Coordinates of N, CA and C in Angstrom, one line a residue:
M1 N 2.7 49.7 191.2 CA 2.0 50.4 190.2 C 3.1 51.3 189.5
S2 N 3.1 51.3 188.2 CA 4.0 52.1 187.4 C 3.5 53.6 187.3
H3 N 4.5 54.4 186.9 CA 4.1 55.8 186.7 C 3.0 55.9 185.7
A4 N 3.1 55.1 184.6 CA 2.1 55.2 183.5 C 0.7 54.8 184.0
D5 N 0.6 54.0 185.0 CA -0.7 53.5 185.4 C -1.3 54.4 186.6
S6 N -0.5 55.2 187.2 CA -0.9 55.9 188.4 C -1.8 57.1 188.2
N7 N -1.6 57.8 187.0 CA -2.4 59.0 186.8 C -2.4 59.3 185.3
A8 N -3.6 59.4 184.8 CA -3.9 59.6 183.3 C -3.2 60.9 182.8
S9 N -3.0 61.9 183.7 CA -2.5 63.1 183.2 C -0.9 63.2 183.3
E10 N -0.3 62.1 183.6 CA 1.2 62.0 183.6 C 1.7 62.0 182.2
P11 N 3.0 62.4 182.1 CA 3.6 62.5 180.7 C 3.6 61.2 180.0
S12 N 3.6 61.3 178.7 CA 3.7 60.1 177.8 C 5.1 59.5 177.9
D13 N 5.3 58.2 177.6 CA 6.6 57.6 177.6 C 7.5 58.4 176.6
E14 N 7.0 58.9 175.5 CA 7.8 59.6 174.6 C 8.3 60.9 175.2
T15 N 7.5 61.6 176.0 CA 7.9 62.8 176.6 C 8.9 62.6 177.7
V16 N 8.8 61.5 178.4 CA 9.8 61.1 179.4 C 11.1 60.8 178.8
V17 N 11.2 60.1 177.7 CA 12.4 59.8 177.0 C 13.0 61.0 176.4
Q18 N 12.2 61.9 175.8 CA 12.8 63.1 175.3 C 13.3 64.1 176.3
T19 N 12.6 64.2 177.5 CA 13.1 65.0 178.6 C 14.4 64.5 179.1
A20 N 14.5 63.2 179.3 CA 15.8 62.6 179.8 C 16.9 62.8 178.9
S21 N 16.6 62.6 177.6 CA 17.7 62.8 176.6 C 18.2 64.2 176.5
D22 N 17.2 65.1 176.5 CA 17.6 66.6 176.4 C 18.4 67.0 177.6
A23 N 18.0 66.5 178.8 CA 18.8 66.9 180.0 C 20.2 66.3 180.0
A24 N 20.3 65.1 179.5 CA 21.7 64.5 179.4 C 22.6 65.3 178.4
E25 N 22.0 65.6 177.3 CA 22.8 66.3 176.3 C 23.1 67.7 176.8
D26 N 22.2 68.4 177.5 CA 22.5 69.7 178.1 C 23.7 69.6 179.0
E27 N 23.8 68.6 179.8 CA 24.9 68.4 180.7 C 26.2 68.2 180.0
I28 N 26.1 67.4 178.9 CA 27.3 67.1 178.1 C 27.8 68.4 177.5
F29 N 26.9 69.2 176.9 CA 27.3 70.4 176.2 C 27.6 71.6 177.1
S30 N 27.2 71.4 178.4 CA 27.6 72.5 179.3 C 29.1 72.3 179.7
A31 N 29.6 71.0 179.6 CA 31.0 70.7 179.9 C 31.9 70.8 178.8
Y32 N 31.4 70.5 177.6 CA 32.3 70.4 176.4 C 31.7 71.2 175.2
K33 N 32.5 71.9 174.5 CA 32.1 72.4 173.2 C 31.8 71.2 172.3
Q34 N 30.8 71.3 171.4 CA 30.5 70.2 170.5 C 31.7 69.8 169.7
S35 N 32.5 70.7 169.3 CA 33.6 70.4 168.4 C 34.7 69.6 169.2
A36 N 34.7 69.6 170.5 CA 35.7 68.9 171.3 C 35.3 67.4 171.5
I37 N 34.0 67.1 171.3 CA 33.5 65.8 171.5 C 33.8 64.9 170.3
R38 N 34.5 63.8 170.6 CA 34.8 62.8 169.5 C 33.6 62.0 169.2
D39 N 32.8 61.6 170.2 CA 31.6 60.8 170.0 C 30.9 60.8 171.3
Y40 N 29.5 60.7 171.2 CA 28.7 60.5 172.4 C 27.4 59.8 172.0
D41 N 26.8 59.2 173.0 CA 25.6 58.5 172.7 C 24.8 58.5 174.0
V42 N 23.5 58.9 173.9 CA 22.6 58.9 175.1 C 21.5 57.9 174.7
T43 N 21.3 56.9 175.5 CA 20.3 55.9 175.3 C 19.3 56.0 176.5
V44 N 18.1 56.2 176.2 CA 17.0 56.3 177.2 C 15.9 55.3 176.9
V45 N 15.5 54.5 177.9 CA 14.4 53.6 177.7 C 13.5 53.8 178.9
F46 N 12.2 53.9 178.6 CA 11.2 54.1 179.7 C 10.1 53.1 179.4
E47 N 10.1 52.0 180.2 CA 9.1 50.9 180.0 C 8.6 50.5 181.4
D48 N 7.3 50.4 181.5 CA 6.6 49.9 182.7 C 7.0 50.8 183.9
G49 N 7.2 52.1 183.7 CA 7.5 53.0 184.8 C 8.9 52.9 185.2
V50 N 9.8 52.2 184.5 CA 11.2 52.1 184.8 C 12.0 52.9 183.8
L51 N 12.9 53.8 184.3 CA 13.7 54.6 183.4 C 15.1 54.0 183.4
E52 N 15.7 53.8 182.2 CA 17.1 53.4 182.1 C 17.8 54.4 181.2
V53 N 18.9 54.9 181.7 CA 19.7 55.9 181.0 C 21.1 55.4 180.9
D54 N 21.6 55.4 179.7 CA 23.0 55.1 179.5 C 23.7 56.2 178.7
V55 N 24.8 56.7 179.2 CA 25.5 57.8 178.5 C 26.9 57.4 178.2
Y56 N 27.3 57.5 176.9 CA 28.7 57.2 176.5 C 29.2 58.5 176.0
L57 N 30.4 58.9 176.4 CA 31.1 60.1 176.0 C 32.5 59.9 175.8
N58 N 33.0 60.3 174.6 CA 34.4 60.2 174.2 C 34.8 61.6 173.9
A59 N 35.6 62.1 174.8 CA 36.2 63.5 174.7 C 37.6 63.5 175.3
P60 N 38.4 64.3 174.7 CA 39.8 64.3 175.2 C 39.9 64.9 176.6
D61 N 40.8 64.4 177.3 CA 41.1 65.0 178.7 C 41.6 66.5 178.5
G62 N 41.1 67.3 179.3 CA 41.5 68.7 179.3 C 40.7 69.6 178.3
A63 N 39.8 69.0 177.5 CA 39.0 69.7 176.5 C 37.8 70.4 177.1
G64 N 37.4 70.0 178.3 CA 36.1 70.5 178.8 C 36.3 71.4 180.0
D65 N 35.5 71.3 181.0 CA 35.5 72.2 182.1 C 36.3 71.6 183.3
G66 N 37.1 70.7 183.0 CA 38.0 70.1 184.1 C 37.5 68.7 184.6
R67 N 36.3 68.4 184.3 CA 35.8 67.1 184.7 C 36.2 66.1 183.6
S68 N 36.4 64.8 184.1 CA 36.7 63.8 183.1 C 35.5 63.4 182.3
A69 N 35.7 62.8 181.1 CA 34.5 62.4 180.3 C 33.6 61.4 181.0
D70 N 34.2 60.5 181.8 CA 33.4 59.6 182.6 C 32.6 60.3 183.6
Q71 N 33.1 61.3 184.3 CA 32.4 62.0 185.3 C 31.2 62.8 184.6
V72 N 31.5 63.4 183.5 CA 30.4 64.2 182.8 C 29.4 63.2 182.3
A73 N 29.7 62.0 181.8 CA 28.7 61.0 181.4 C 27.9 60.6 182.6
D74 N 28.5 60.3 183.7 CA 27.7 60.0 184.9 C 26.8 61.1 185.4
E75 N 27.3 62.3 185.3 CA 26.5 63.4 185.7 C 25.4 63.7 184.7
A76 N 25.6 63.4 183.5 CA 24.6 63.5 182.5 C 23.4 62.5 182.7
A77 N 23.8 61.3 183.1 CA 22.8 60.3 183.4 C 22.0 60.7 184.6
L78 N 22.6 61.3 185.6 CA 21.9 61.8 186.8 C 21.0 62.9 186.5
A79 N 21.5 63.8 185.6 CA 20.7 65.0 185.2 C 19.4 64.5 184.5
A80 N 19.6 63.4 183.7 CA 18.4 62.9 182.9 C 17.4 62.3 183.9
R81 N 17.8 61.6 184.9 CA 16.9 61.0 185.9 C 16.2 62.1 186.7
S82 N 17.0 63.2 187.1 CA 16.5 64.3 187.8 C 15.4 65.0 187.0
A83 N 15.7 65.2 185.8 CA 14.7 65.9 184.9 C 13.4 65.1 184.8
V84 N 13.5 63.8 184.7 CA 12.3 63.0 184.7 C 11.5 63.0 186.0
D85 N 12.3 63.0 187.1 CA 11.7 63.1 188.4 C 10.9 64.4 188.5
E86 N 11.5 65.5 188.0 CA 10.8 66.8 188.1 C 9.5 66.8 187.2
L87 N 9.6 66.1 186.1 CA 8.5 66.0 185.1 C 7.3 65.3 185.8
F88 N 7.6 64.3 186.6 CA 6.5 63.6 187.3 C 6.0 64.4 188.6
D89 N 6.8 65.3 189.1 CA 6.4 66.1 190.2 C 5.6 67.3 189.9
E90 N 5.5 67.6 188.6 CA 4.7 68.8 188.1 C 3.2 68.6 188.4

């Protein structure tokens, strides 16, 4: 049974996608100033109760808080998943 089918009061797919996207961007911008980021993309898909998050980040080494761009991208994806988990736990 998917999240969407399990409870009528659960968040809409649009809310899930927006929550995940916002959490990922918050993680990126907590590590880097917007002006230091060359490019980034957060792709979130939520279909049939399955969440897919892909984060691409292009930022110069040493421009952020000490983490590599790959590490920040991975942590942004994890933050997105965690935010959606919390959304369903409410």
